[in-house]
Coordinates of N, CA, C and O in Angstrom, one line a residue:
M887 N 101.2 121.0 160.0 CA 100.1 121.7 159.3 C 100.5 123.1 159.1 O 100.8 123.8 160.0
R888 N 100.4 123.6 157.9 CA 100.7 125.0 157.6 C 99.4 125.8 157.5 O 98.5 125.3 156.9
A889 N 99.4 127.0 158.0 CA 98.3 127.9 157.9 C 98.8 129.3 157.6 O 99.9 129.6 158.0
N890 N 98.0 130.1 157.0 CA 98.4 131.4 156.7 C 97.9 132.5 157.7 O 98.4 133.6 157.8
K891 N 96.9 132.1 158.4 CA 96.3 133.1 159.4 C 96.2 132.4 160.8 O 95.9 131.2 160.9
L892 N 96.3 133.2 161.8 CA 96.2 132.8 163.2 C 94.8 132.2 163.4 O 94.6 131.2 164.1
D893 N 93.8 132.9 162.8 CA 92.4 132.4 163.0 C 92.2 131.0 162.5 O 91.3 130.3 163.0
D894 N 93.0 130.5 161.6 CA 92.9 129.1 161.2 C 93.1 128.0 162.3 O 92.8 126.9 162.1
A895 N 93.7 128.5 163.4 CA 94.0 127.5 164.5 C 92.7 126.9 165.0 O 92.7 125.7 165.4
W896 N 91.6 127.7 165.0 CA 90.4 127.1 165.6 C 89.9 125.9 164.9 O 89.2 125.0 165.6
Q897 N 90.2 125.7 163.6 CA 89.7 124.5 163.0 C 90.3 123.2 163.5 O 89.8 122.1 163.2
F898 N 91.3 123.3 164.3 CA 92.0 122.1 164.8 C 91.6 121.8 166.3 O 92.2 120.9 166.9
V899 N 90.8 122.7 166.8 CA 90.4 122.5 168.3 C 89.0 121.8 168.4 O 88.1 122.3 167.8
K900 N 89.0 120.7 169.1 CA 87.7 120.0 169.4 C 87.1 120.6 170.7 O 87.6 120.3 171.8
R901 N 86.2 121.5 170.5 CA 85.5 122.2 171.6 C 84.5 121.3 172.2 O 83.8 120.5 171.6
S902 N 84.4 121.4 173.6 CA 83.3 120.6 174.3 C 82.7 121.6 175.3 O 82.6 122.7 175.1
E903 N 82.4 121.0 176.5 CA 81.8 121.9 177.6 C 82.8 123.0 178.0 O 84.0 122.8 177.9
P904 N 82.3 124.1 178.4 CA 83.1 125.3 178.8 C 84.3 125.0 179.8 O 85.3 125.6 179.7
N905 N 84.0 124.1 180.7 CA 85.1 123.8 181.7 C 86.0 122.6 181.4 O 86.9 122.4 182.1
D906 N 85.6 121.9 180.3 CA 86.4 120.8 179.9 C 87.7 121.2 179.1 O 87.8 122.3 178.6
C907 N 88.6 120.3 179.0 CA 89.8 120.5 178.2 C 89.3 120.4 176.7 O 88.5 119.5 176.4
W908 N 89.8 121.3 175.9 CA 89.5 121.2 174.4 C 90.7 120.7 173.7 O 91.8 121.3 173.7
S909 N 90.6 119.6 173.1 CA 91.7 118.9 172.5 C 92.2 119.5 171.2 O 91.4 120.0 170.3
W910 N 93.5 119.5 171.0 CA 94.2 120.0 169.7 C 94.2 118.8 168.8 O 94.6 117.7 169.2
R911 N 93.6 118.9 167.6 CA 93.5 117.8 166.7 C 94.5 117.9 165.5 O 94.4 117.1 164.6
G912 N 95.4 118.8 165.6 CA 96.5 119.0 164.6 C 97.7 118.2 165.0 O 97.7 117.4 165.8
G913 N 98.9 118.7 164.4 CA 100.1 118.1 164.8 C 100.6 118.4 166.2 O 100.1 119.3 166.8
H914 N 101.6 117.7 166.6 CA 102.1 117.9 168.0 C 103.7 117.9 167.9 O 104.3 117.3 167.1
F915 N 104.2 118.6 168.9 CA 105.7 118.6 169.1 C 106.0 117.3 169.8 O 105.1 116.7 170.5
P916 N 107.2 116.8 169.8 CA 107.6 115.6 170.5 C 107.2 115.6 172.0 O 107.0 114.6 172.6
Q917 N 107.3 116.8 172.6 CA 107.0 116.9 174.0 C 105.5 116.8 174.4 O 105.1 116.8 175.5
G918 N 104.6 116.7 173.3 CA 103.2 116.5 173.6 C 102.4 117.7 173.4 O 101.1 117.7 173.4
Y919 N 103.0 118.9 173.2 CA 102.2 120.1 173.0 C 101.8 120.2 171.6 O 102.5 119.8 170.6
G920 N 100.6 120.7 171.3 CA 100.1 120.9 170.0 C 101.0 121.9 169.2 O 101.5 122.8 169.8
R921 N 101.1 121.7 167.9 CA 101.9 122.5 167.1 C 101.1 123.1 166.0 O 100.3 122.5 165.3
F922 N 101.2 124.5 165.9 CA 100.5 125.2 164.8 C 101.5 126.0 164.0 O 102.4 126.7 164.6
S923 N 101.4 125.9 162.7 CA 102.4 126.6 161.9 C 101.7 127.8 161.2 O 100.6 127.6 160.6
I924 N 102.4 128.9 161.2 CA 101.9 130.1 160.6 C 103.1 130.8 159.9 O 104.1 131.0 160.6
N925 N 102.9 131.1 158.6 CA 104.0 131.7 157.9 C 105.3 130.9 158.0 O 106.4 131.5 158.3
R926 N 105.2 129.6 158.0 CA 106.4 128.7 158.1 C 107.1 128.7 159.4 O 108.2 128.3 159.5
T927 N 106.4 129.2 160.4 CA 107.0 129.1 161.8 C 106.0 128.4 162.7 O 104.8 128.7 162.7
S928 N 106.6 127.4 163.4 CA 105.7 126.6 164.3 C 105.7 127.2 165.7 O 106.7 127.7 166.2
I929 N 104.5 127.3 166.3 CA 104.3 127.8 167.6 C 103.4 126.8 168.4 O 102.8 126.0 167.7
G930 N 103.4 126.9 169.7 CA 102.5 126.0 170.4 C 101.1 126.3 170.1 O 100.7 127.5 170.0
A931 N 100.3 125.3 169.9 CA 98.8 125.5 169.6 C 98.2 126.3 170.7 O 97.3 127.2 170.4
H932 N 98.5 126.0 172.0 CA 98.0 126.8 173.1 C 98.4 128.2 173.0 O 97.6 129.1 173.4
V933 N 99.5 128.5 172.5 CA 100.0 129.9 172.4 C 99.1 130.6 171.3 O 98.7 131.8 171.5
A934 N 98.9 129.9 170.2 CA 98.1 130.5 169.1 C 96.7 130.8 169.6 O 96.2 131.9 169.4
I935 N 96.1 129.9 170.4 CA 94.7 130.2 170.9 C 94.7 131.3 171.9 O 93.9 132.1 171.9
F936 N 95.8 131.3 172.8 CA 95.9 132.4 173.8 C 95.9 133.7 173.0 O 95.2 134.7 173.4
R937 N 96.7 133.8 172.0 CA 96.9 135.1 171.2 C 95.6 135.5 170.6 O 95.2 136.7 170.6
L938 N 94.8 134.5 170.1 CA 93.5 134.8 169.5 C 92.5 135.4 170.5 O 91.8 136.3 170.2
V939 N 92.5 134.9 171.7 CA 91.6 135.3 172.7 C 92.0 136.5 173.5 O 91.3 137.4 173.8
H940 N 93.3 136.5 173.9 CA 93.8 137.4 174.9 C 94.8 138.5 174.3 O 95.2 139.4 175.0
G941 N 95.2 138.3 173.1 CA 96.2 139.2 172.5 C 97.6 138.6 172.7 O 97.8 137.5 173.1
D942 N 98.6 139.4 172.3 CA 100.0 138.9 172.4 C 100.4 138.5 173.8 O 99.9 139.1 174.8
V943 N 101.3 137.6 173.9 CA 101.9 137.2 175.1 C 102.9 138.2 175.6 O 103.7 138.6 174.8
P944 N 102.8 138.7 176.8 CA 103.7 139.7 177.3 C 105.1 139.2 177.2 O 105.4 138.0 177.4
D945 N 106.1 140.1 177.0 CA 107.5 139.8 176.9 C 107.9 139.0 178.2 O 107.4 139.3 179.3
E946 N 108.8 138.1 178.0 CA 109.3 137.2 179.1 C 108.3 136.4 179.8 O 108.5 136.0 181.0
H947 N 107.1 136.2 179.2 CA 106.1 135.4 179.8 C 105.9 134.1 178.9 O 106.2 134.1 177.8
Y948 N 105.4 133.1 179.5 CA 105.0 131.8 178.8 C 103.5 131.6 179.0 O 102.9 132.1 180.0
V949 N 102.9 130.9 178.0 CA 101.5 130.5 178.2 C 101.5 129.2 178.9 O 102.2 128.2 178.4
M950 N 100.8 129.1 180.0 CA 100.8 127.9 180.8 C 99.4 127.3 180.8 O 98.4 128.0 180.6
H951 N 99.3 126.0 181.0 CA 98.1 125.3 181.1 C 97.7 125.1 182.6 O 98.4 124.5 183.4
K952 N 96.6 125.7 183.0 CA 96.1 125.6 184.4 C 95.7 124.1 184.7 O 95.8 123.6 185.8
C953 N 95.3 123.4 183.6 CA 94.9 122.0 183.7 C 96.0 121.0 183.6 O 95.8 119.8 183.8
N954 N 97.2 121.4 183.3 CA 98.4 120.6 183.1 C 98.2 119.5 182.0 O 98.8 118.5 182.0
N955 N 97.3 119.9 181.0 CA 97.1 119.0 179.9 C 97.7 119.7 178.7 O 97.3 120.7 178.2
K956 N 98.9 119.1 178.2 CA 99.6 119.7 177.1 C 98.9 119.9 175.8 O 99.2 120.7 175.0
G957 N 97.9 119.1 175.6 CA 97.1 119.1 174.4 C 95.8 120.0 174.5 O 95.1 120.1 173.5
C958 N 95.6 120.7 175.6 CA 94.4 121.5 175.8 C 94.6 122.8 175.2 O 95.6 123.5 175.3
C959 N 93.5 123.3 174.6 CA 93.4 124.6 173.9 C 92.2 125.4 174.4 O 91.8 126.4 173.7
N960 N 91.7 125.1 175.5 CA 90.5 125.8 176.1 C 91.1 127.1 176.6 O 91.9 127.1 177.5
P961 N 90.7 128.3 176.1 CA 91.2 129.6 176.6 C 91.1 129.8 178.0 O 91.9 130.5 178.7
A962 N 90.0 129.2 178.6 CA 89.8 129.3 180.1 C 90.9 128.6 180.9 O 91.0 128.9 182.1
H963 N 91.6 127.7 180.3 CA 92.6 126.9 181.0 C 94.0 127.5 180.7 O 95.0 126.9 181.2
L964 N 94.1 128.6 180.0 CA 95.4 129.1 179.6 C 95.7 130.4 180.3 O 94.8 131.3 180.5
T965 N 96.9 130.6 180.8 CA 97.3 131.8 181.5 C 98.8 132.1 181.1 O 99.5 131.3 180.6
S966 N 99.1 133.4 181.3 CA 100.5 133.8 181.0 C 101.1 134.4 182.2 O 100.4 134.8 183.2

């Protein structure tokens, strides 16, 4: 899925209760992580959501899932 703005990522997130995993409903990488495309570049969906909520990912850091669910996009479950 191609999108022009980072904010467009929210349309692919199925939100539920605040503590639950929020499912990515767009495309996925073969490894199971959600895939979001912006300006013809694919990034992890969880990375896109992390950037929207927390800002840029610090250099040499990765965005990790506290819940170990590769398809989760709940900002409360993401850390760098």
